[in-house]
Every structure is written in C-alpha cells, then in structure tokens.
GROMACS .gro file of C-alpha atoms in nm:
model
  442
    1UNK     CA    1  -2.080   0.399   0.870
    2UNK     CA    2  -1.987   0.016   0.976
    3UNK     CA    3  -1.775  -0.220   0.840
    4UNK     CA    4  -1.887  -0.521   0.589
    5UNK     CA    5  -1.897  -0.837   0.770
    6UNK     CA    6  -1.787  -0.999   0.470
    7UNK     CA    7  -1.492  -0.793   0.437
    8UNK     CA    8  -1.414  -0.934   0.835
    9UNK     CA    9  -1.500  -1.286   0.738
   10UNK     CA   10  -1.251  -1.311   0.428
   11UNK     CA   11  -0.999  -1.203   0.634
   12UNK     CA   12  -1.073  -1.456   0.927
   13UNK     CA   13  -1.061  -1.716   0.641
   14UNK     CA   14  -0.674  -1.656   0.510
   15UNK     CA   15  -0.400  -1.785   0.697
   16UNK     CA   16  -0.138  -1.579   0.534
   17UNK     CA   17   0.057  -1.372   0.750
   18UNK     CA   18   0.205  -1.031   0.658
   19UNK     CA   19   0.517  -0.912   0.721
   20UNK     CA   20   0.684  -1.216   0.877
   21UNK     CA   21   1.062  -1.179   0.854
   22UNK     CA   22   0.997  -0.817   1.034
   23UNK     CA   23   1.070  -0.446   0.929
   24UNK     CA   24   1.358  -0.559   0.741
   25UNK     CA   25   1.703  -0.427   0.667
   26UNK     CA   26   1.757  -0.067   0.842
   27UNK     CA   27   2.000   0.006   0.611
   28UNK     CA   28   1.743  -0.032   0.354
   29UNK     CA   29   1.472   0.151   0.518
   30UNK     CA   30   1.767   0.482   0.503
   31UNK     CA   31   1.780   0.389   0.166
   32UNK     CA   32   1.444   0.394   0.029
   33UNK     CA   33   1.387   0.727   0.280
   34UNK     CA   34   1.619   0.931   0.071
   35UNK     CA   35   1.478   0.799  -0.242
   36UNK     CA   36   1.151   0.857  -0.138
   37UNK     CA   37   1.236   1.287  -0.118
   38UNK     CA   38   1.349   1.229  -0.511
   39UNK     CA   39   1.024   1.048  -0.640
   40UNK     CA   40   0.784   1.239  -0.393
   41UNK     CA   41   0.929   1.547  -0.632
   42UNK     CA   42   0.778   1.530  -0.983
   43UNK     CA   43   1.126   1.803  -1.116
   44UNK     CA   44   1.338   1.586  -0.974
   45UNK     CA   45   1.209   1.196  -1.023
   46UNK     CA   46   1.124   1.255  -1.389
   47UNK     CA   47   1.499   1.244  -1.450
   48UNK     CA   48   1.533   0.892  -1.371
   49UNK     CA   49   1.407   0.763  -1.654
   50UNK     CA   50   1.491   0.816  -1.997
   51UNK     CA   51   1.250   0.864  -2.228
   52UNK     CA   52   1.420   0.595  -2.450
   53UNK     CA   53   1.426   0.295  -2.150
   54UNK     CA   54   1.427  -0.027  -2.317
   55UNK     CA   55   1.161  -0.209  -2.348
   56UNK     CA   56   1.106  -0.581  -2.483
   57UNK     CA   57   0.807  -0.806  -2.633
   58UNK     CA   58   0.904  -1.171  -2.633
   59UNK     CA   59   0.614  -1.330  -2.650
   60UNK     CA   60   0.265  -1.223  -2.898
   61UNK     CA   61  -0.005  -1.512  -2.840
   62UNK     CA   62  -0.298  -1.446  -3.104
   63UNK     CA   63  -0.690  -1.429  -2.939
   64UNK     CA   64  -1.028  -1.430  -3.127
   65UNK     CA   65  -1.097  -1.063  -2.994
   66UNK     CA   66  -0.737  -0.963  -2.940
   67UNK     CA   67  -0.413  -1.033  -2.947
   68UNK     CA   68  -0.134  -1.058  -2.573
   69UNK     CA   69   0.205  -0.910  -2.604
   70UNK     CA   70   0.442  -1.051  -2.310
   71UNK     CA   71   0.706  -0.824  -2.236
   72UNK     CA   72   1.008  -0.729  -1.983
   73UNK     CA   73   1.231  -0.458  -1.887
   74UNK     CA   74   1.482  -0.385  -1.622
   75UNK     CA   75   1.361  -0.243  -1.324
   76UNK     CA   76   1.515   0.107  -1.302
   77UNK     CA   77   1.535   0.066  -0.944
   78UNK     CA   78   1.818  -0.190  -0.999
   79UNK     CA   79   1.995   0.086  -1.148
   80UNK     CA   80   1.940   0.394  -0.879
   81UNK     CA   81   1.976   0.151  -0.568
   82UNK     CA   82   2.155  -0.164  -0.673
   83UNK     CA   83   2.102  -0.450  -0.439
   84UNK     CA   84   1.752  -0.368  -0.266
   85UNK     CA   85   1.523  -0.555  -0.509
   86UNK     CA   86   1.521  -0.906  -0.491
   87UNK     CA   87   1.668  -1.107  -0.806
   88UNK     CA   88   1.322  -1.218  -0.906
   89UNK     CA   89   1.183  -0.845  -0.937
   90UNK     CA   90   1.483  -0.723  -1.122
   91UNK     CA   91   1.319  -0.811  -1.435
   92UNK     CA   92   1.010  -0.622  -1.441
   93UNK     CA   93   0.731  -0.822  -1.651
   94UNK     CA   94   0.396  -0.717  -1.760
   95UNK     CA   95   0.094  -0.799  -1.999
   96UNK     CA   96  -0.044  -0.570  -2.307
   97UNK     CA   97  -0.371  -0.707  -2.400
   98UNK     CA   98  -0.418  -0.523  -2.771
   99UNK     CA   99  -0.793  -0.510  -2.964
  100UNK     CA  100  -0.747  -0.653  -3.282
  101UNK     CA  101  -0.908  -0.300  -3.421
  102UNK     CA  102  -0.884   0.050  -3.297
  103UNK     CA  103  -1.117   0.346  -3.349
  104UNK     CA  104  -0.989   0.725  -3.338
  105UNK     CA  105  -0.756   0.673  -3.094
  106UNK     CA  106  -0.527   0.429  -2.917
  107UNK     CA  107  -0.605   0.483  -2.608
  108UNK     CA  108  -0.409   0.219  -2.325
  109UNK     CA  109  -0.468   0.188  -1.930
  110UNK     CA  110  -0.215   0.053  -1.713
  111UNK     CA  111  -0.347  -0.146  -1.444
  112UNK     CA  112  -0.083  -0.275  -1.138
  113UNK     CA  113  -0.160  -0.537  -0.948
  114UNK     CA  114  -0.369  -0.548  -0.590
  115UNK     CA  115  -0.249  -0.768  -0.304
  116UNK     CA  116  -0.231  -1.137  -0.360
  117UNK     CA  117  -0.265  -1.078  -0.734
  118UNK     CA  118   0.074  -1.255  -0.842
  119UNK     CA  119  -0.049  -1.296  -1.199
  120UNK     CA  120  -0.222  -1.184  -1.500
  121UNK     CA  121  -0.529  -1.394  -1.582
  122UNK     CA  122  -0.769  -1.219  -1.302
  123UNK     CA  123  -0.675  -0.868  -1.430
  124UNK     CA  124  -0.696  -1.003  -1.812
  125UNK     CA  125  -1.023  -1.188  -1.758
  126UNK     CA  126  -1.171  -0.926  -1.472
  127UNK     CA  127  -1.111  -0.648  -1.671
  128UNK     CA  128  -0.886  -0.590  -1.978
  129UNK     CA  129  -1.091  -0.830  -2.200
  130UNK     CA  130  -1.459  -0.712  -2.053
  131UNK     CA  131  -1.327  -0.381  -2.180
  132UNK     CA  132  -1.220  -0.442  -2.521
  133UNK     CA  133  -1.591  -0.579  -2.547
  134UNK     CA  134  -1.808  -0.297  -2.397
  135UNK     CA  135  -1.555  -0.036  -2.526
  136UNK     CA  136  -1.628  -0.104  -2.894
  137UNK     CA  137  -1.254  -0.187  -2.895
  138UNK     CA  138  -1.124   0.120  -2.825
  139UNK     CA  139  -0.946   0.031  -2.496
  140UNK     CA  140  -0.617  -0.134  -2.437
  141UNK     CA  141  -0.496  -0.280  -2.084
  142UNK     CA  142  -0.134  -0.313  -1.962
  143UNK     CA  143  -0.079  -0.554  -1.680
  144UNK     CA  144   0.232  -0.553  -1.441
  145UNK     CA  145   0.300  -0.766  -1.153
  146UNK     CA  146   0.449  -0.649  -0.780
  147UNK     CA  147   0.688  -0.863  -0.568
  148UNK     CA  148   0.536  -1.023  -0.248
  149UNK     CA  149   0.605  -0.834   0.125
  150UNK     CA  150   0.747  -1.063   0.308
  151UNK     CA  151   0.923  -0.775   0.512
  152UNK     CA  152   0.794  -0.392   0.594
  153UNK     CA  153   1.058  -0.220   0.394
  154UNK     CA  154   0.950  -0.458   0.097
  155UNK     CA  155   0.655  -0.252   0.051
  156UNK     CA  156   0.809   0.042   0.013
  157UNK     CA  157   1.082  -0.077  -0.239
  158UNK     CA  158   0.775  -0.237  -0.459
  159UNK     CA  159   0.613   0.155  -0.450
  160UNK     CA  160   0.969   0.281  -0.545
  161UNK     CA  161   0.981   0.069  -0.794
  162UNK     CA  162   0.626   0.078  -0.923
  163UNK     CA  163   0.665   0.496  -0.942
  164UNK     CA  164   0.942   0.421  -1.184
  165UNK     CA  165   0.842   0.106  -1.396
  166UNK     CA  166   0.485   0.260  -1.445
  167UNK     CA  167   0.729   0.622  -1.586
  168UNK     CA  168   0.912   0.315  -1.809
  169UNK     CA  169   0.614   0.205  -1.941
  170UNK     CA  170   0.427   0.568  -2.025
  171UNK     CA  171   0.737   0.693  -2.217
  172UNK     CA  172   0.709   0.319  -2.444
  173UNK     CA  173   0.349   0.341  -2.530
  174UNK     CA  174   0.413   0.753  -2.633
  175UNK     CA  175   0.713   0.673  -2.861
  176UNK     CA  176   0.468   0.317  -2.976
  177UNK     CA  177   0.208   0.642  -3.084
  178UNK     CA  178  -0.051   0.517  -2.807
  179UNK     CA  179  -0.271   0.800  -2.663
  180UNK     CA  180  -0.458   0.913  -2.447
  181UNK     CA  181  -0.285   0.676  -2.202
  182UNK     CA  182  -0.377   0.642  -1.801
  183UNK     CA  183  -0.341   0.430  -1.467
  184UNK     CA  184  -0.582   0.234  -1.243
  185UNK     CA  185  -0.553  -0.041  -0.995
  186UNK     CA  186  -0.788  -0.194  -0.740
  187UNK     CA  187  -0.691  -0.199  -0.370
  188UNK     CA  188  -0.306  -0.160  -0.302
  189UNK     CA  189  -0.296  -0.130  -0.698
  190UNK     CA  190  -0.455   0.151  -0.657
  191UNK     CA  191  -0.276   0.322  -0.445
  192UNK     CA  192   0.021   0.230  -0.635
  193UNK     CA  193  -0.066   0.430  -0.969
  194UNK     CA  194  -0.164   0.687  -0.757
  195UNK     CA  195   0.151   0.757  -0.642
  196UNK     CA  196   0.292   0.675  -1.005
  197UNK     CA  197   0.096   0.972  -1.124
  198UNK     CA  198   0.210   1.181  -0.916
  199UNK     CA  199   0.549   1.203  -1.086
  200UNK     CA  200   0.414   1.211  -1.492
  201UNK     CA  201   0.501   1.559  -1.603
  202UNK     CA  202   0.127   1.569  -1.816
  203UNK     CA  203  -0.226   1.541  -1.752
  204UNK     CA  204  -0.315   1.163  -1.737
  205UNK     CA  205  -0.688   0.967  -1.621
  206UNK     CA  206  -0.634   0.799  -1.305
  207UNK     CA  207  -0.875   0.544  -1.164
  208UNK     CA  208  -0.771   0.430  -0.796
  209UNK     CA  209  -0.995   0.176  -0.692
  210UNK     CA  210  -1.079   0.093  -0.295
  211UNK     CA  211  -0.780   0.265  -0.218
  212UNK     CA  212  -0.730   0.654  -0.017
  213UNK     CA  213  -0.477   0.877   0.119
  214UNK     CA  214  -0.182   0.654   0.317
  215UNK     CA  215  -0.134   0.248   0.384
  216UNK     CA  216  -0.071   0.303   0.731
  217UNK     CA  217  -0.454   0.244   0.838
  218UNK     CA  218  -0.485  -0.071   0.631
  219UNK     CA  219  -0.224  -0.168   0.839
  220UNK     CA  220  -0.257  -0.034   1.194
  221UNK     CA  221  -0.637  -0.008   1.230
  222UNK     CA  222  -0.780  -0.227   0.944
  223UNK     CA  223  -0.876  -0.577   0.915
  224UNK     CA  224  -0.566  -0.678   0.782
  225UNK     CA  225  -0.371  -0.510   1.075
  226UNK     CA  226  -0.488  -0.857   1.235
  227UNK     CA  227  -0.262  -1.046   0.967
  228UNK     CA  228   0.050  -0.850   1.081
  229UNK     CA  229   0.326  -1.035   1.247
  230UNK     CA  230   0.333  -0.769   1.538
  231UNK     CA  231   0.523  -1.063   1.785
  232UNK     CA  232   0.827  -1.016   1.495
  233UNK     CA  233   0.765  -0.691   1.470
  234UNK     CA  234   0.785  -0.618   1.833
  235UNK     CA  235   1.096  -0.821   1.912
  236UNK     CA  236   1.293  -0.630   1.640
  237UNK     CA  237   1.199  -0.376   1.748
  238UNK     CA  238   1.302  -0.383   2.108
  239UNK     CA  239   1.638  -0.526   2.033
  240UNK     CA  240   1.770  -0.320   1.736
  241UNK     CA  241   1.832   0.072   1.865
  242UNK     CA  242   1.846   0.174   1.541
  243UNK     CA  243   1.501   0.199   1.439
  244UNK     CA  244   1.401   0.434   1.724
  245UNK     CA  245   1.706   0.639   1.760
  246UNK     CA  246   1.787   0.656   1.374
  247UNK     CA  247   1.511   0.554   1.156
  248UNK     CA  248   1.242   0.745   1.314
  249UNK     CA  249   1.444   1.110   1.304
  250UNK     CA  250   1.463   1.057   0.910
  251UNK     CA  251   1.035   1.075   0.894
  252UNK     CA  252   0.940   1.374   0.768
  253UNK     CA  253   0.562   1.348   0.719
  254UNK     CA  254   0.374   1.488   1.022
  255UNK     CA  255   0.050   1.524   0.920
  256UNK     CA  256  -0.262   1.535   1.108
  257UNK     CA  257  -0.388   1.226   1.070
  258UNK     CA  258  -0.009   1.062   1.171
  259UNK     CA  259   0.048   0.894   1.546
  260UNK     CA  260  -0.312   0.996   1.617
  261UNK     CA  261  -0.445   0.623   1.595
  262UNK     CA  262  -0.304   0.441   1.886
  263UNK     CA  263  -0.593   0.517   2.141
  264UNK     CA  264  -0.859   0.430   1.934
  265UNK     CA  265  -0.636   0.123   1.837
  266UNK     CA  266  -0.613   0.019   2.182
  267UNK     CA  267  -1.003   0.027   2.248
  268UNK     CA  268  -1.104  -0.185   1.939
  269UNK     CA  269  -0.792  -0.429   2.058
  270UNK     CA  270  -0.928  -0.502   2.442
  271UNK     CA  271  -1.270  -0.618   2.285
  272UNK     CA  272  -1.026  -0.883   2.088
  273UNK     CA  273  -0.816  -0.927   2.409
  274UNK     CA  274  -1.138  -0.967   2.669
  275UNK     CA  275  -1.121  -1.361   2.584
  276UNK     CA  276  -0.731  -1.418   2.633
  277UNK     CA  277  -0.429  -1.476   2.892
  278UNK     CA  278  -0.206  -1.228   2.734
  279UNK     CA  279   0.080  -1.348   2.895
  280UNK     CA  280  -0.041  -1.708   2.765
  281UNK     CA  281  -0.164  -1.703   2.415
  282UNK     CA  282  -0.015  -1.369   2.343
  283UNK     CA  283   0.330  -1.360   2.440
  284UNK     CA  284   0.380  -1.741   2.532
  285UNK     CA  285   0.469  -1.678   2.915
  286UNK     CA  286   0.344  -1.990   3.131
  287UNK     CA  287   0.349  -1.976   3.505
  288UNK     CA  288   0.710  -1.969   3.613
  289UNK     CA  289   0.791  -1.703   3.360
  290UNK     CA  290   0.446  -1.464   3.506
  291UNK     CA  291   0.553  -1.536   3.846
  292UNK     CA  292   0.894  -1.440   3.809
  293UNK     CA  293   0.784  -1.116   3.649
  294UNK     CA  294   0.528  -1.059   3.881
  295UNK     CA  295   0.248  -1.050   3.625
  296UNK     CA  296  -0.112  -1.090   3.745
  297UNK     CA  297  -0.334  -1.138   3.419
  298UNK     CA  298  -0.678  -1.131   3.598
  299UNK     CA  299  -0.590  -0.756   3.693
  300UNK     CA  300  -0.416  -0.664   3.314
  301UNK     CA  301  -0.712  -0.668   3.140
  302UNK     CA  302  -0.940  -0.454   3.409
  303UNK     CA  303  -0.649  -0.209   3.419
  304UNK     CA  304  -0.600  -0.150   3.080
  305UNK     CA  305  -0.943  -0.140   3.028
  306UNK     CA  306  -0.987   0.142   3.275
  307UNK     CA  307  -0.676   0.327   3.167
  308UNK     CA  308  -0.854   0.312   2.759
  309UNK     CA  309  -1.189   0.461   2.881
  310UNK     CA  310  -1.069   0.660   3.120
  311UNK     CA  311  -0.833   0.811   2.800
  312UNK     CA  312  -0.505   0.811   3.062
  313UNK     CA  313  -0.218   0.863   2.892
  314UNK     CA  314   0.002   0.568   2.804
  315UNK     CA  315   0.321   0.752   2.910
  316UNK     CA  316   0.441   0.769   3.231
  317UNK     CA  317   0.155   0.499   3.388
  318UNK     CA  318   0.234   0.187   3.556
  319UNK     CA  319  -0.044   0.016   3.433
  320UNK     CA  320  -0.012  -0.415   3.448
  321UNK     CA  321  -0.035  -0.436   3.022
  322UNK     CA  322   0.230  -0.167   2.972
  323UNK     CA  323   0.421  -0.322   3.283
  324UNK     CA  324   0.416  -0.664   3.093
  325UNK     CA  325   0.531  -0.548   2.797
  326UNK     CA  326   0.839  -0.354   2.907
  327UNK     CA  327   0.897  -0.663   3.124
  328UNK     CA  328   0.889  -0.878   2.828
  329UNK     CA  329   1.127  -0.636   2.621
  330UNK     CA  330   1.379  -0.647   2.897
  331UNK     CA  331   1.370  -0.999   2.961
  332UNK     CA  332   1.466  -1.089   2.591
  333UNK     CA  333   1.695  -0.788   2.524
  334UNK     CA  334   1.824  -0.695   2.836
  335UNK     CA  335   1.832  -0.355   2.701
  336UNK     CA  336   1.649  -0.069   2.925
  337UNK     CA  337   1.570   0.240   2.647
  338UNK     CA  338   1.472   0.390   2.980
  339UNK     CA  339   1.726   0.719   3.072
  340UNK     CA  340   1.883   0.742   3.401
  341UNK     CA  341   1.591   0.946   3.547
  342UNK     CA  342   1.386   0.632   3.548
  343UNK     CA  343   1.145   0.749   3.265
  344UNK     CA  344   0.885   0.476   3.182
  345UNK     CA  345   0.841   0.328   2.861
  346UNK     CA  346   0.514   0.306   2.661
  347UNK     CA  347   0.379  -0.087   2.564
  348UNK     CA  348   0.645  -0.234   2.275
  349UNK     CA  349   0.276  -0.289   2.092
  350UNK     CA  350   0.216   0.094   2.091
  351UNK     CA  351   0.558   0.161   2.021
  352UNK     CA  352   0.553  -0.044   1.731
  353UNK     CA  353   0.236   0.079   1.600
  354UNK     CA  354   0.339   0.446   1.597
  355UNK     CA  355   0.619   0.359   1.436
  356UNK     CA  356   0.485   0.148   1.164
  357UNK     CA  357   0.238   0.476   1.141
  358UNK     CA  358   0.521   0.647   1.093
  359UNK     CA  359   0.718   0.502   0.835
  360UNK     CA  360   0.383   0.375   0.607
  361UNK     CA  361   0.351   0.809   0.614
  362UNK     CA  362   0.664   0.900   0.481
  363UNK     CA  363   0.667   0.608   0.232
  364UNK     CA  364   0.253   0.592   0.130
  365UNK     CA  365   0.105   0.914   0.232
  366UNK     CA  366  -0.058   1.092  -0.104
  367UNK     CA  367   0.045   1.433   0.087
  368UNK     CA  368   0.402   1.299   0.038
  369UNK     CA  369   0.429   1.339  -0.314
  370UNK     CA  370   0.362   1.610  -0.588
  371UNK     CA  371  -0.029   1.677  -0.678
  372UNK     CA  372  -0.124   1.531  -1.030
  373UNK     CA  373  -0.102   1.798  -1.314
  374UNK     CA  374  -0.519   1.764  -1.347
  375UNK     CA  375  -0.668   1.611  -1.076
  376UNK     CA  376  -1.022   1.647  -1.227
  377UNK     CA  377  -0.892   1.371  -1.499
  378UNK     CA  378  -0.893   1.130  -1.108
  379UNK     CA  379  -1.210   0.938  -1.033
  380UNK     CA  380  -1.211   0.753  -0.739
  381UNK     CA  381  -1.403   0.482  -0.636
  382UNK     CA  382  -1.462   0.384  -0.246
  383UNK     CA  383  -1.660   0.152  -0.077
  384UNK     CA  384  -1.882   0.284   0.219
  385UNK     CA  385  -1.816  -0.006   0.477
  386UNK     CA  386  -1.495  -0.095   0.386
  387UNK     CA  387  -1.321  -0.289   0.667
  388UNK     CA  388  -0.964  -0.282   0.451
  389UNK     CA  389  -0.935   0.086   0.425
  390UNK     CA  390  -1.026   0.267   0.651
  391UNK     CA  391  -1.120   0.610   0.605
  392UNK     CA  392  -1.128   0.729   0.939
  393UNK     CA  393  -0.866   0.960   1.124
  394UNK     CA  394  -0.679   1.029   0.791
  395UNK     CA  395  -0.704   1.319   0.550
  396UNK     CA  396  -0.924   1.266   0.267
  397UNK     CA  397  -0.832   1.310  -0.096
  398UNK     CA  398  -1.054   1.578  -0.216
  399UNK     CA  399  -0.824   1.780   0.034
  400UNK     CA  400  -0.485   1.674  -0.129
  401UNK     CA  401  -0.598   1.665  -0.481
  402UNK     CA  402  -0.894   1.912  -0.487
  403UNK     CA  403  -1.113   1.871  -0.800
  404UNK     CA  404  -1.075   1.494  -0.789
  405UNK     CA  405  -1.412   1.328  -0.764
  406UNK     CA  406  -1.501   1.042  -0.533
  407UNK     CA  407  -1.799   0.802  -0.590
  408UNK     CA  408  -1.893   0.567  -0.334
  409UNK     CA  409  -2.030   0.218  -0.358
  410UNK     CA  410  -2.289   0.024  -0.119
  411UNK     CA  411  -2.117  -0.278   0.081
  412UNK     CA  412  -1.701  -0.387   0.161
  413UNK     CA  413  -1.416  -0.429  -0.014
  414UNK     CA  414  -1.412  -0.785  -0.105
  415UNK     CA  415  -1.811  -0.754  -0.214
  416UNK     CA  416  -1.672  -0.419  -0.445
  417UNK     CA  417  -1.424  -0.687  -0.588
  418UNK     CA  418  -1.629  -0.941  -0.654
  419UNK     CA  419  -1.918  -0.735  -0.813
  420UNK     CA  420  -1.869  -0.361  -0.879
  421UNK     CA  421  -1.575  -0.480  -1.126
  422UNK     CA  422  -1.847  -0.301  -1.392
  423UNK     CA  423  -1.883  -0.012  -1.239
  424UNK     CA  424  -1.491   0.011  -1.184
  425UNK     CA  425  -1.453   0.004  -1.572
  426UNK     CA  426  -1.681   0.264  -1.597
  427UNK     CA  427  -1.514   0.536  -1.402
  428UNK     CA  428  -1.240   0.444  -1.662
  429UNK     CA  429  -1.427   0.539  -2.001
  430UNK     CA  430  -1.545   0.807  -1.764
  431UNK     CA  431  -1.189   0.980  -1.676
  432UNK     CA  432  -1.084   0.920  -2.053
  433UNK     CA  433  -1.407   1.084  -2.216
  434UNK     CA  434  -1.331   1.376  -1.967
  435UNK     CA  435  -0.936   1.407  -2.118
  436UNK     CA  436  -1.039   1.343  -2.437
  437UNK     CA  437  -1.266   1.696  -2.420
  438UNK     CA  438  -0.981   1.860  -2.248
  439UNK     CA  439  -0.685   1.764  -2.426
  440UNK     CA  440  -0.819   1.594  -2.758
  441UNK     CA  441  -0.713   1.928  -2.934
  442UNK     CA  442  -0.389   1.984  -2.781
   0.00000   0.00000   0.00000
C-alpha cells in the first residue's frame, strides 16, 4: 500500500521544525529511563497515584446542550521527578464537557491531545459535543492538553506524565460515581492513552486513533522524520560522549522491528538527496572547507548510491558520504570515537537515526509496557496509506495485544482527520457497548 499524497503535501506546507534545541538533557534522558521500568509495570506504577489525588474545578460555563467544567491538578510527575517538567506543565489542565441529562449510566471518555493540538475547542467541537448529540446524551468527554517538544527527551517526559495524569483523572471520575469510563486520542493522542491503559489495574474501552505500536517510525521513516532537526541532532551528538557510551547501554527494548530501519532509510533519502550538494545545502561546507577535506560531491552521491543498492554494509566502508560525515564530526569536535585499531565510523546521520530508534523503543514501544487487562474492550482505527505512521518494519498490535481489533480506513492521515472524525466516534460507542455486555453486571 502507498502513501496519501495529501498526507506528503500537509507536511511540505508547515514550517515548524521538531526537535530543535536537540535530544536534550542526558541527565534527564537517565531519568525518565528508570522511570520508564516503573510505569511500563502495571504492580508497580499503580502505586504512584493515590486514589484520593486532588483534583479541582474552577471554572463551570453553562451551554444549551451541556454544561464545561475547567479544572487543574498537579502533575504527579512534579512529585516523582521534581525539576524535569517545565513550570508551565506543572499544572496539569483539562476540559469535562458534561450532557445536561444522563441515561443509565455515566459513562466519560478521556481524550488527550494529538500533535499541534495546544487547546480544547477542536477536541470540544470535533468530537465531545458531536457526541453528546448522536449519543442521546449518554457520553461525556474529558479533554487534557500536552506540553510542546521542543527537545527529544520532552516527548518522553509528556508520555510519563500523560501515563500518570490520565491514572489522576480515572481514580476522580470513579470516586465522582462516573462509569463505564475509557481513553481515546487521535494521532500521538492516541498513542498516549494507549500507553495510559496499560497501567489501569481494570478492564477499560480504548480507542487509539491513527496511531500503532512505537513513535520511532513517525520519526525516523515517516513524513514528519523530514521536520526533524537532524543538523542539531547530529552535532550533539558527535560532541557529547555520553549519549553513545552511557545512554545507549541503559535501552533495554530489542525488539525485532528496532535498528532494522536504517537501510531502507537510506534508499528513500538518496531519491531526496539526487538534487543537492550535500556538502552545500546540507551541511553548509563551501569550497575551501570541501577542498580542505578532500570532498568530491559529484562522486558522493554515485557512491552512496551504489553502496544502498548494492546493500554493502555501512560499517567498515570508505565510502565518500560516510567519509564526509566523519570528516565533518571531527572537524567540529575534534573528537575521534574511532579506537586505536583505526576502526571506521558509520555516517553521524545513521548514527543518529539508530539511536533516536533506540531511545523512541524504550520510551514508546507498546511491547514496553504491561498488556491491557481486556484487550478485546481496544478498537483501533488505522488509515491504509498513512504517510505519518508507518506501519512497516514494526510489530503490529494484534501481536502485542491479541484480541484487539483493527479497522482500517481508505486514504492518509490528515484526510482520516479531516473526515473519518464520524467514524472515529463510532468505534467509541462501539468499545463501550462491548464493556457494557461484559462488565455491566459486575
């Protein structure tokens, strides 16, 4: 299956960059590590949060068909690692949009926030108050917002925190008598209540929508691996020892689908590549600078080329793009990671690539965490051509969580967005019609 056009377009459209100030602190890459081994354990994370964690309303606006409570609480995280959120995320907001009447039950969906969605009104329009309509009522939405990425790490401390504030806000809504109660999210959203569920000690819906197993293909081999600041990325890299001598010995997740990518990576790269100096408009080398290095571009791009189809490995091969690059990283760190016995060093770019593989693994990767209590209660919804998640080279989710069901839509990920939102709600009366005959008389 291809990828949507569309879904390529969008992202040629956005400027934004991601990831711009780099991989961020090591220090707090250790830390969220060794968190990560306490909330990939359901036993062991549900002990972080009280069932009593305060929770406060301080704001009720009153709607024709329902009514908006506007609350806060304290991020737990602040508590368990002080210092690694940021002072705005501290406070953890959200949105309870509340149907004026209820029918049998009370039932409530949490629904977390996709990328770029820094507020409440397209989650409250998109889907929360469609729902009250079409439900008869009987369906409730809570809202929370994430903290922006600015650096790698930063997405792992917003799923750390996530795991926790969604556990904060399932324990309020059972002592506040709401039931049956579930998660969904659309894109990274998704992916983040997936991994919340993975920690509640009882059966609970899920609904992840145009999300799958692990973030580190959206990042390394789909379209939005074009946004990443690799250049930053790459420099850091290269000059800080830490993250290949420290950092990388503290992954655990070796899966089959982990440091697999960087081949095919390379091959869909040179078609990008064909059209450019890469000493010019990729690394920002003019003349003097090639010369003195010894660079010839005309022959980079044949060689590489030749070395990708040819499937040579990257190791050990003096080819002129892995010769640049290890050119580069010595002339701006001076540092040779090279032993004495004159071993040669892959490309920075691959480098960096199997390491961000790496680390979006042990922080992401479904596989990494406990299995929900009931995955039948998951429906999944996937686009066929999605160019944002890509499906290929990872382990699918029917093999993590079997009994979960997957239904796949026609077209991308931004077309899903933009029109499937229906069917999205769907799966959601779907997955709580399929508790409610499981659990309604428990």
């Amino acid at each position: 299956m291809g990828v949507s056009r569309l879904d390529v377009l969008y992202r040629k459209l956005l400027l934004t960059k991601l990831f711009i100030q780099g991989w961020g602190k090591p220090d707090d890459l250790k830390r969220i590590f060794e968190l990560r081994k306490i909330v990939g354990n359901r036993e062991k994370c549900k002990e972080l949060v009280p069932k009593d964690y305060p929770v406060f309303i301080d704001k009720v606006e009153d709607q024709s068909d329902c009514k908006i409570h506007n609350g806060y609480f304290i991020s737990p995280l602040e508590h368990i690692v002080p210092g690694i959120l940021p002072s705005e995320s501290i406070k953890a907001r959200f949105q309870f949009i509340v149907p004026k009447k209820w029918k049998n039950h009370k039932p409530v969906c949490i629904h977390l926030a996709g990328t770029g969605d820094h507020f409440f009104w397209k989650r409250r329009t998109l889907m929360a108050r469609p729902m009250i309509k079409e439900a008869g009522m009987r369906n409730s939405k809570i809202s929370i917002n994430i903290l922006f990425t600015l650096n790698v790490s930063d997405l792992f401390v917003m799923g750390a925190a996530l795991i926790l504030e969604s556990a904060v806000l399932l324990h309020w809504l059972e002592r506040e008598d709401y039931w049956p109660l579930g998660m969904t999210g659309i894109s990274m959203g998704g992916h983040m209540a997936s991994l919340a569920v993975t920690n509640w000690p009882k059966p609970i819906p899920l609904i992840p929508c145009l999300s799958w197993t692990t973030a580190s293909n959206v990042f390394t081999t789909g379209v939005l691996s074009k946004a990443v600041n690799w250049r930053e990325l790459e420099k850091q890299y290269a000059m800080h020892s830490v993250y290949e001598q420290e950092i990388i010995r503290l992954l655990e997740y070796c899966g089959v689908d982990s440091f697999k990518m960087g081949q095919e990576f390379l091959k869909s790269s040179l078609d990008t590549l064909s059209g450019l100096d890469l000493s010019t408009d990729i690394l920002g080398l003019h003349a003097p600078e090639r010369d003195r290095m010894g660079l010839r571009t005309s022959a980079l791009h044949s060689q590489a080329r030749e070395g990708a189809n040819g499937q040579d490995q990257l190791i050990g091969q003096d080819h002129g793009l892995d010769q640049m690059l290890s050119s580069v990283s010595m002339q701006h760190t001076n540092i040779n990671k090279g032993s004495g016995s004159g071993r040669q060093r892959q490309s920075l770019h691959t480098e960096s690539l199997d390491f961000m593989k790496g680390v979006m693994d042990e922080c992401t990767h479904i596989a990494n965490f406990s299995v929900p209590l009931d995955p039948s209660l998951i429906i999944v919804i996937q686009a066929k051509e999605d160019a944002y998640i890509p499906r290929t080279g990872v382990r699918s989710l029917q093999e993590i969580w079997p009994g979960c069901e997957v239904r796949y839509l026609n077209g991308g990920h931004v077309s899903a967005y933009l029109f499937k939102q229906g069917l999205f709600r769907q799966a959601i009366y779907d997955a709580y019609d399929r508790y409610l005959e499981k659990y309604s008389n428990t």
